[in-house]
């Protein structure tokens, strides 16, 4: 299928954001932004779970229970992500790299499923990895799944409200092209947050 012209720049932006974030996490190098390759130490488990301030939200072993101000650990499996029923705590808890990666990967995986998959996956089905390598692999897999879902969209789909039936966003109210734009912003801004946390962790170590 031919990619609609207005989807092309959004797809290119998504690819750039994902490639840059994955390189920033796994290395061996990442482009500094001006064509210079900077060496990257792959994300390790200690950094993945590092809590830079007290009472962070993170991912935790299910047997340990949720963290401060969280009421549950979302997802399936041995690890879950801190969460709370609405209304969420205010001010929002600071979140770890682990929490942010889990949030991104879950969103991408579920939106992919609710766009071209079985449209059945829920947050309680998603398995959050408890280790850094697993989290990076999950992000790679979920971002590829979302990209594949985007390639199913023609111009009619882009102008369709509810083309994605993802239940945890505004998909039932917004045009699909607006959802595509929103997902890009999620990857871009959470990717920037994760990169900053990596810088802070490195500075703390030195």
CSV table of C-alpha atoms in Angstrom, one decimal, residues 2-206:
chain,number,residue,atom,x,y,z
A,2,UNK,CA,1.2,3.5,-0.8
A,3,UNK,CA,1.9,5.6,2.3
A,4,UNK,CA,-0.3,8.7,2.4
A,5,UNK,CA,1.9,11.8,1.8
A,6,UNK,CA,0.9,13.4,5.1
A,7,UNK,CA,1.8,10.3,7.0
A,8,UNK,CA,5.4,10.2,5.7
A,9,UNK,CA,6.8,13.1,7.9
A,10,UNK,CA,5.1,11.6,10.9
A,11,UNK,CA,6.5,8.2,10.2
A,12,UNK,CA,10.0,9.7,9.7
A,13,UNK,CA,9.7,11.6,13.0
A,14,UNK,CA,8.7,8.4,14.8
A,15,UNK,CA,11.6,6.5,13.2
A,16,UNK,CA,14.0,9.2,14.2
A,17,UNK,CA,12.7,9.3,17.8
A,18,UNK,CA,12.8,5.5,18.3
A,19,UNK,CA,16.2,5.0,16.7
A,20,UNK,CA,17.7,7.8,18.7
A,21,UNK,CA,16.2,6.5,22.0
A,22,UNK,CA,17.2,2.9,21.4
A,23,UNK,CA,20.8,4.0,20.5
A,24,UNK,CA,20.8,6.2,23.6
A,25,UNK,CA,19.9,3.1,25.7
A,26,UNK,CA,21.9,0.3,24.0
A,27,UNK,CA,24.7,2.0,22.1
A,28,UNK,CA,27.4,1.3,21.1
A,29,UNK,CA,27.2,4.9,19.9
A,30,UNK,CA,24.6,7.7,19.4
A,31,UNK,CA,24.8,10.6,17.1
A,32,UNK,CA,25.4,13.8,19.1
A,33,UNK,CA,23.1,15.7,16.8
A,34,UNK,CA,25.9,17.2,14.6
A,35,UNK,CA,27.1,14.0,13.0
A,36,UNK,CA,29.6,13.1,15.8
A,37,UNK,CA,29.2,9.6,17.3
A,38,UNK,CA,29.3,9.5,21.1
A,39,UNK,CA,30.0,6.3,22.9
A,40,UNK,CA,27.1,4.8,24.9
A,41,UNK,CA,27.4,2.5,27.9
A,42,UNK,CA,24.4,0.1,27.6
A,43,UNK,CA,21.7,0.6,30.2
A,44,UNK,CA,22.3,-1.6,33.2
A,45,UNK,CA,19.9,-2.9,35.8
A,46,UNK,CA,21.0,-0.6,38.6
A,47,UNK,CA,20.5,2.4,36.4
A,48,UNK,CA,17.2,1.1,35.1
A,49,UNK,CA,15.8,0.9,38.6
A,50,UNK,CA,17.7,4.0,40.0
A,51,UNK,CA,15.5,6.2,42.2
A,52,UNK,CA,17.1,9.7,42.1
A,53,UNK,CA,14.7,11.1,44.7
A,54,UNK,CA,12.6,9.5,47.5
A,55,UNK,CA,9.3,7.8,46.8
A,56,UNK,CA,9.7,7.4,43.0
A,57,UNK,CA,7.3,5.3,41.0
A,58,UNK,CA,9.1,2.4,39.3
A,59,UNK,CA,8.7,-1.2,38.3
A,60,UNK,CA,8.8,-3.7,41.2
A,61,UNK,CA,8.6,-7.3,42.0
A,62,UNK,CA,5.0,-8.2,42.5
A,63,UNK,CA,5.7,-9.8,45.8
A,64,UNK,CA,7.2,-6.5,47.1
A,65,UNK,CA,3.9,-4.6,46.5
A,66,UNK,CA,3.5,-1.1,45.1
A,67,UNK,CA,5.7,1.9,46.0
A,68,UNK,CA,4.7,5.1,47.9
A,69,UNK,CA,1.4,6.6,46.9
A,70,UNK,CA,0.8,3.8,44.4
A,71,UNK,CA,-2.1,1.4,45.0
A,72,UNK,CA,-1.3,-1.3,42.6
A,73,UNK,CA,1.4,-2.8,40.3
A,74,UNK,CA,0.0,-2.8,36.7
A,75,UNK,CA,0.5,-5.6,34.3
A,76,UNK,CA,1.0,-9.4,34.3
A,77,UNK,CA,4.0,-11.5,35.4
A,78,UNK,CA,6.5,-11.2,38.2
A,79,UNK,CA,7.1,-7.4,37.8
A,80,UNK,CA,4.6,-4.6,37.6
A,81,UNK,CA,4.6,-0.8,37.2
A,82,UNK,CA,3.5,1.5,40.0
A,83,UNK,CA,0.0,2.9,39.4
A,84,UNK,CA,-3.0,4.3,41.2
A,85,UNK,CA,-6.7,4.7,40.6
A,86,UNK,CA,-7.9,8.0,39.3
A,87,UNK,CA,-7.5,10.7,40.5
A,88,UNK,CA,-3.8,10.1,40.4
A,89,UNK,CA,-1.6,11.5,43.2
A,90,UNK,CA,-0.7,15.2,42.9
A,91,UNK,CA,1.9,16.4,42.5
A,92,UNK,CA,2.8,13.4,40.3
A,93,UNK,CA,5.5,11.1,41.7
A,94,UNK,CA,8.8,11.2,40.0
A,95,UNK,CA,9.3,8.2,37.8
A,96,UNK,CA,12.3,6.0,37.1
A,97,UNK,CA,13.8,5.0,33.7
A,98,UNK,CA,12.1,1.6,34.3
A,99,UNK,CA,8.7,3.2,34.8
A,100,UNK,CA,9.0,5.4,31.7
A,101,UNK,CA,10.2,2.6,29.5
A,102,UNK,CA,7.4,0.4,30.7
A,103,UNK,CA,4.9,3.1,30.0
A,104,UNK,CA,6.1,3.7,26.5
A,105,UNK,CA,6.4,0.1,25.5
A,106,UNK,CA,3.0,-0.8,26.9
A,107,UNK,CA,1.3,2.1,25.1
A,108,UNK,CA,3.0,1.2,21.8
A,109,UNK,CA,2.2,-2.5,22.1
A,110,UNK,CA,-1.5,-1.9,23.1
A,111,UNK,CA,-2.1,0.8,20.5
A,112,UNK,CA,-0.6,-1.6,17.8
A,113,UNK,CA,-3.0,-4.3,18.9
A,114,UNK,CA,-6.0,-2.0,19.0
A,115,UNK,CA,-5.2,-0.7,15.5
A,116,UNK,CA,-4.4,-3.9,13.5
A,117,UNK,CA,-4.3,-6.7,16.0
A,118,UNK,CA,-7.0,-8.5,17.9
A,119,UNK,CA,-8.0,-5.3,19.7
A,120,UNK,CA,-8.2,-7.2,23.0
A,121,UNK,CA,-5.0,-6.4,24.9
A,122,UNK,CA,-5.3,-4.5,28.2
A,123,UNK,CA,-2.8,-3.0,30.6
A,124,UNK,CA,-3.3,-6.1,32.8
A,125,UNK,CA,-2.0,-8.3,29.9
A,126,UNK,CA,1.3,-6.4,29.5
A,127,UNK,CA,4.4,-7.9,31.1
A,128,UNK,CA,6.9,-5.3,32.3
A,129,UNK,CA,10.5,-6.6,32.2
A,130,UNK,CA,12.4,-6.4,35.5
A,131,UNK,CA,15.7,-5.9,33.8
A,132,UNK,CA,17.3,-3.3,31.5
A,133,UNK,CA,18.0,-5.6,28.6
A,134,UNK,CA,14.5,-6.9,28.6
A,135,UNK,CA,13.1,-3.4,28.7
A,136,UNK,CA,15.1,-2.2,25.8
A,137,UNK,CA,14.1,-5.3,23.8
A,138,UNK,CA,10.4,-4.7,24.7
A,139,UNK,CA,10.7,-1.1,23.4
A,140,UNK,CA,12.2,-2.3,20.2
A,141,UNK,CA,9.5,-4.9,19.7
A,142,UNK,CA,6.6,-2.6,20.6
A,143,UNK,CA,7.8,0.3,18.5
A,144,UNK,CA,8.2,-2.0,15.5
A,145,UNK,CA,4.6,-3.3,16.1
A,146,UNK,CA,3.2,0.3,16.1
A,147,UNK,CA,5.2,1.2,13.0
A,148,UNK,CA,3.7,-1.8,11.2
A,149,UNK,CA,0.2,-0.7,12.3
A,150,UNK,CA,0.9,2.7,10.9
A,151,UNK,CA,1.6,1.2,7.5
A,152,UNK,CA,-2.0,-0.1,7.4
A,153,UNK,CA,-3.4,3.4,7.4
A,154,UNK,CA,-4.6,5.0,4.2
A,155,UNK,CA,-6.0,8.5,3.9
A,156,UNK,CA,-9.5,7.4,4.9
A,157,UNK,CA,-8.0,5.7,8.0
A,158,UNK,CA,-6.1,8.8,9.0
A,159,UNK,CA,-9.4,10.8,9.0
A,160,UNK,CA,-11.3,8.1,10.9
A,161,UNK,CA,-12.2,8.6,14.6
A,162,UNK,CA,-11.8,5.3,16.4
A,163,UNK,CA,-9.5,3.6,13.8
A,164,UNK,CA,-7.5,2.7,16.9
A,165,UNK,CA,-9.7,1.4,19.7
A,166,UNK,CA,-6.9,1.8,22.4
A,167,UNK,CA,-8.9,2.2,25.6
A,168,UNK,CA,-6.5,4.3,27.6
A,169,UNK,CA,-6.4,7.5,25.5
A,170,UNK,CA,-8.5,9.8,23.3
A,171,UNK,CA,-8.6,7.3,20.4
A,172,UNK,CA,-12.4,7.2,20.5
A,173,UNK,CA,-12.6,10.9,20.2
A,174,UNK,CA,-9.8,12.0,17.8
A,175,UNK,CA,-8.9,11.4,14.2
A,176,UNK,CA,-6.3,8.7,13.7
A,177,UNK,CA,-3.8,11.2,12.3
A,178,UNK,CA,-4.0,13.1,15.6
A,179,UNK,CA,-3.3,9.9,17.5
A,180,UNK,CA,-0.3,9.3,15.3
A,181,UNK,CA,1.0,12.8,16.1
A,182,UNK,CA,0.3,12.2,19.8
A,183,UNK,CA,2.2,8.9,20.0
A,184,UNK,CA,5.2,10.7,18.4
A,185,UNK,CA,5.1,13.3,21.1
A,186,UNK,CA,5.0,10.6,23.8
A,187,UNK,CA,8.2,8.9,22.3
A,188,UNK,CA,10.0,12.3,21.9
A,189,UNK,CA,9.3,13.7,25.3
A,190,UNK,CA,9.7,10.5,27.3
A,191,UNK,CA,12.8,9.8,25.3
A,192,UNK,CA,14.3,13.1,26.3
A,193,UNK,CA,13.4,12.5,29.9
A,194,UNK,CA,15.1,9.1,29.8
A,195,UNK,CA,18.2,10.6,28.2
A,196,UNK,CA,18.4,13.2,30.9
A,197,UNK,CA,18.1,10.6,33.6
A,198,UNK,CA,21.0,8.7,32.0
A,199,UNK,CA,23.1,11.9,32.1
A,200,UNK,CA,22.3,12.4,35.7
A,201,UNK,CA,23.1,8.8,36.6
A,202,UNK,CA,26.4,9.1,34.8
A,203,UNK,CA,27.2,12.4,36.6
A,204,UNK,CA,26.4,10.8,39.9
A,205,UNK,CA,28.7,7.9,39.3
A,206,UNK,CA,31.6,10.2,38.4
